[in-house]
mmCIF file of C-alpha atoms and ligand atoms in Angstrom:
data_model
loop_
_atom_site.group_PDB
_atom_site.id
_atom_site.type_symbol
_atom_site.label_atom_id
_atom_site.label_comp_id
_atom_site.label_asym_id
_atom_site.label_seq_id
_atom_site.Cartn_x
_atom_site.Cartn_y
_atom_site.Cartn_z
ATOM 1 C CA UNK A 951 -72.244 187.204 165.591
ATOM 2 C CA UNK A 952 -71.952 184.237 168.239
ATOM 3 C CA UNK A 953 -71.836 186.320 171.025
ATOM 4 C CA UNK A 954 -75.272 187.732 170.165
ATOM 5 C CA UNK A 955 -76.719 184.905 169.881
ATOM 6 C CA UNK A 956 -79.242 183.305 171.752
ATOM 7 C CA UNK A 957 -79.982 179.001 172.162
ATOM 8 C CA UNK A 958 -83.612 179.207 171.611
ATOM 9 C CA UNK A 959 -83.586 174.746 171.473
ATOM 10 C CA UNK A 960 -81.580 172.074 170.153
ATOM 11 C CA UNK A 961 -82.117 170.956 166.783
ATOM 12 C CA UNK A 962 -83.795 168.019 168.065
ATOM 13 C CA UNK A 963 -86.467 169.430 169.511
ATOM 14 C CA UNK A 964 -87.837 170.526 166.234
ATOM 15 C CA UNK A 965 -89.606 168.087 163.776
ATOM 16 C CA UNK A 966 -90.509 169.209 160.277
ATOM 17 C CA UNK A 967 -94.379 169.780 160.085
ATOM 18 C CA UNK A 968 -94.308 169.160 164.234
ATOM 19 C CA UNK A 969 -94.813 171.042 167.008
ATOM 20 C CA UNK A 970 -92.947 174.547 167.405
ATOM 21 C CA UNK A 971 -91.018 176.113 169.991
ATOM 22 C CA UNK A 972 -91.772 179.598 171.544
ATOM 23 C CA UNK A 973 -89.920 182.337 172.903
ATOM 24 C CA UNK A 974 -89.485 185.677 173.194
ATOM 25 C CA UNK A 975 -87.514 188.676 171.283
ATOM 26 C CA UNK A 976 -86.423 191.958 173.073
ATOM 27 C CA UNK A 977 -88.513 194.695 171.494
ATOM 28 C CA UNK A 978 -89.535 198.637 171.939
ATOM 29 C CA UNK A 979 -92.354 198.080 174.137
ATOM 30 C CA UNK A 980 -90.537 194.986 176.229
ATOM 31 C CA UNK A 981 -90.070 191.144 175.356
ATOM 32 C CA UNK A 982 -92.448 190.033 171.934
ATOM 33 C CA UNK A 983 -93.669 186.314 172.118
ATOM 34 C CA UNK A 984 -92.281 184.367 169.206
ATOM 35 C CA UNK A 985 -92.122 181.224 167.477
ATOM 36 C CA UNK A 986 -89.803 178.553 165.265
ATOM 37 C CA UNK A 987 -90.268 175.635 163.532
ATOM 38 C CA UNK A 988 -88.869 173.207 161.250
ATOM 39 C CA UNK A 989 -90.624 172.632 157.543
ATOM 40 C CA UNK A 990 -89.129 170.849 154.791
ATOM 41 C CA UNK A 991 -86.070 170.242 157.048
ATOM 42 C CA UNK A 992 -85.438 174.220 157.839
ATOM 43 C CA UNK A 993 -86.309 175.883 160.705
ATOM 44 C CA UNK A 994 -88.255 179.898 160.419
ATOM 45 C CA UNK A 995 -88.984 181.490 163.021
ATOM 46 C CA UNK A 996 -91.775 184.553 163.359
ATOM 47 C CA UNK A 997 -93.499 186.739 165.753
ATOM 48 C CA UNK A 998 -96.281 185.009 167.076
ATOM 49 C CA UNK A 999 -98.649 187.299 166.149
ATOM 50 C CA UNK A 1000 -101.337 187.290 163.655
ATOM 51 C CA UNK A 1001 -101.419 189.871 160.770
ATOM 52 C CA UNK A 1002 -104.990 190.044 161.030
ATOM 53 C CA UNK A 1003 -105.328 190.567 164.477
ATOM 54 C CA UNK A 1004 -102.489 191.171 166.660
ATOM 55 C CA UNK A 1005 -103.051 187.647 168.625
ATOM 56 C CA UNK A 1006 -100.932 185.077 168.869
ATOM 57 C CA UNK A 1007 -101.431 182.015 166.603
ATOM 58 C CA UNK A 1008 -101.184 178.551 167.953
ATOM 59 C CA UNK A 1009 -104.524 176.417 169.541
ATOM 60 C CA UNK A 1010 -102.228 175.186 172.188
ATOM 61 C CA UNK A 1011 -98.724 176.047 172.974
ATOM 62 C CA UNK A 1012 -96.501 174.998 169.572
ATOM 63 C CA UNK A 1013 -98.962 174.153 167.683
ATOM 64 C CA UNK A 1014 -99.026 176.374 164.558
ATOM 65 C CA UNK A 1015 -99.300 173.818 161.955
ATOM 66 C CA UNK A 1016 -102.413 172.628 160.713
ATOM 67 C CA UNK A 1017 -103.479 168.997 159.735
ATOM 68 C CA UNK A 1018 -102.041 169.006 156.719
ATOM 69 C CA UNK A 1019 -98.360 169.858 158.199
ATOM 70 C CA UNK A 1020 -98.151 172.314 155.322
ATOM 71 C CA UNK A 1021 -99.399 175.487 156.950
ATOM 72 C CA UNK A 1022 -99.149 177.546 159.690
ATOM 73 C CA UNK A 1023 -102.958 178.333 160.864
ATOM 74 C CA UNK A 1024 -104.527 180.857 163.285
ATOM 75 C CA UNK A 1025 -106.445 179.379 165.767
ATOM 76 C CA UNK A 1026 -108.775 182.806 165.658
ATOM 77 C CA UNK A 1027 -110.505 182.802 162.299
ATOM 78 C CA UNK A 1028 -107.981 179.960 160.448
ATOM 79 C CA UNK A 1029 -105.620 182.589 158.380
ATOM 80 C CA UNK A 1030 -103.036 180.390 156.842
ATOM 81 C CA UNK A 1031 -99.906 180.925 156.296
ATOM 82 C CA UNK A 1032 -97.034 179.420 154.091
ATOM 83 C CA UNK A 1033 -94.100 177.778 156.938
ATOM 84 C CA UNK A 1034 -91.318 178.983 154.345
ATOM 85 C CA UNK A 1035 -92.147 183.110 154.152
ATOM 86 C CA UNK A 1036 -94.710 184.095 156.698
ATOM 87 C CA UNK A 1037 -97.213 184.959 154.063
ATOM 88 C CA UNK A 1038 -100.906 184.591 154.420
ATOM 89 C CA UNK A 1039 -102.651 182.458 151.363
ATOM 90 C CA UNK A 1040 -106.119 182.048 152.758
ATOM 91 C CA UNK A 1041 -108.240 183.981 155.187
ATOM 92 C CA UNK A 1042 -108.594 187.456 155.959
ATOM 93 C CA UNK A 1043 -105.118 188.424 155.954
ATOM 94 C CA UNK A 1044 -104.358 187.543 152.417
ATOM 95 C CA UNK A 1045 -101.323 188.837 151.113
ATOM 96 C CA UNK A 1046 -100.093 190.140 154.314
ATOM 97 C CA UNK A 1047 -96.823 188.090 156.203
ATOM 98 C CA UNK A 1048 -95.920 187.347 159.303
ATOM 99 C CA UNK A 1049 -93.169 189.409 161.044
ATOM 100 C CA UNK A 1050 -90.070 187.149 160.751
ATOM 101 C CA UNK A 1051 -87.445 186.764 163.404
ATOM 102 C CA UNK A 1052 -83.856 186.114 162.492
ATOM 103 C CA UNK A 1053 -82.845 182.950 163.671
ATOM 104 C CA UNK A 1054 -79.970 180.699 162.577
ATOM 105 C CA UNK A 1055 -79.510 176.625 163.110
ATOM 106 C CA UNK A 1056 -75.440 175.328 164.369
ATOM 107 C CA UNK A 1057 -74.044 173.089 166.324
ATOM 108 C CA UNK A 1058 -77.320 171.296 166.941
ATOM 109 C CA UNK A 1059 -78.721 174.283 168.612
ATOM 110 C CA UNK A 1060 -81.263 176.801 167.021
ATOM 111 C CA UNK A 1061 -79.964 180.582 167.729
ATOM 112 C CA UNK A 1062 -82.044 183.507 168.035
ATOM 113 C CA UNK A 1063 -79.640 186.216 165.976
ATOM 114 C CA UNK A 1064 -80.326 189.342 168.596
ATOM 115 C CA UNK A 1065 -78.509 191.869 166.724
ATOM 116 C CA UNK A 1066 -80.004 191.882 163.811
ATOM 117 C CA UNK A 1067 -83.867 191.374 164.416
ATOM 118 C CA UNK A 1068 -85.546 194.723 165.154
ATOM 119 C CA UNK A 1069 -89.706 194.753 166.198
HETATM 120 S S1 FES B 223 -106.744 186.824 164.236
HETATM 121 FE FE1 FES B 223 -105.703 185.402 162.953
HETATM 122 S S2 FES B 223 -107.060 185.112 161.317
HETATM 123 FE FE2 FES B 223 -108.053 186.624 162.517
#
């Protein structure tokens, strides 16, 4: 598994309710913007796109959570999300999940795990 794995950051660079890091993952139609960050001391990691509208969901670069630090929020019409399983609680997406990505924390890095995340 190492050797298809990815650094996407060090450990460090992700605070629990903070700011997240984006990157990309290969996919079918070329490279698929992305996300990860850390709540309740784990880091999750999902495509950064909405599952209302296919946009990507942060105001300004990393930042996904809202005020609270308890949710993930679009910045388009405020779908939120729970940090732990991608799943939208409030908004027009209800019921429908983000698009995980497999990632994997060691060694003080965070690791994108290529070979097993398909878009
Ligand atoms: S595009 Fe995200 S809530 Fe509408």
């Amino acid at each position: 598994m190492a050797e298809d794995a990815r650094v996407i950051c060090d450990s460090g660079a992700l605070v629990s309710g903070g700011p997240g890091v984006r990157f990309s993952v290969p996919a079918a139609g070329g490279d698929a913007p992305a996300f990860v960050v850390r709540f309740d001391g784990k880091v999750h990691a999902y495509l950064n796109r909405c599952a209302h509208v296919p946009v990507q969901l942060d105001w300004t670069d990393g930042a996904f959570f809202d005020y609270s630090k308890l949710y993930l929020i679009c910045s388009t019409h405020g779908a939120i999300y729970l940090p732990y399983s991608g799943e939208c609680v409030t908004g027009p997406c209800t019921g429908k999940r983000l698009v995980p990505v497999a990632v994997e924390e060691r060694g003080g890095q965070v690791l994108l795990i290529k070979d097993i995340h398909d878009v």
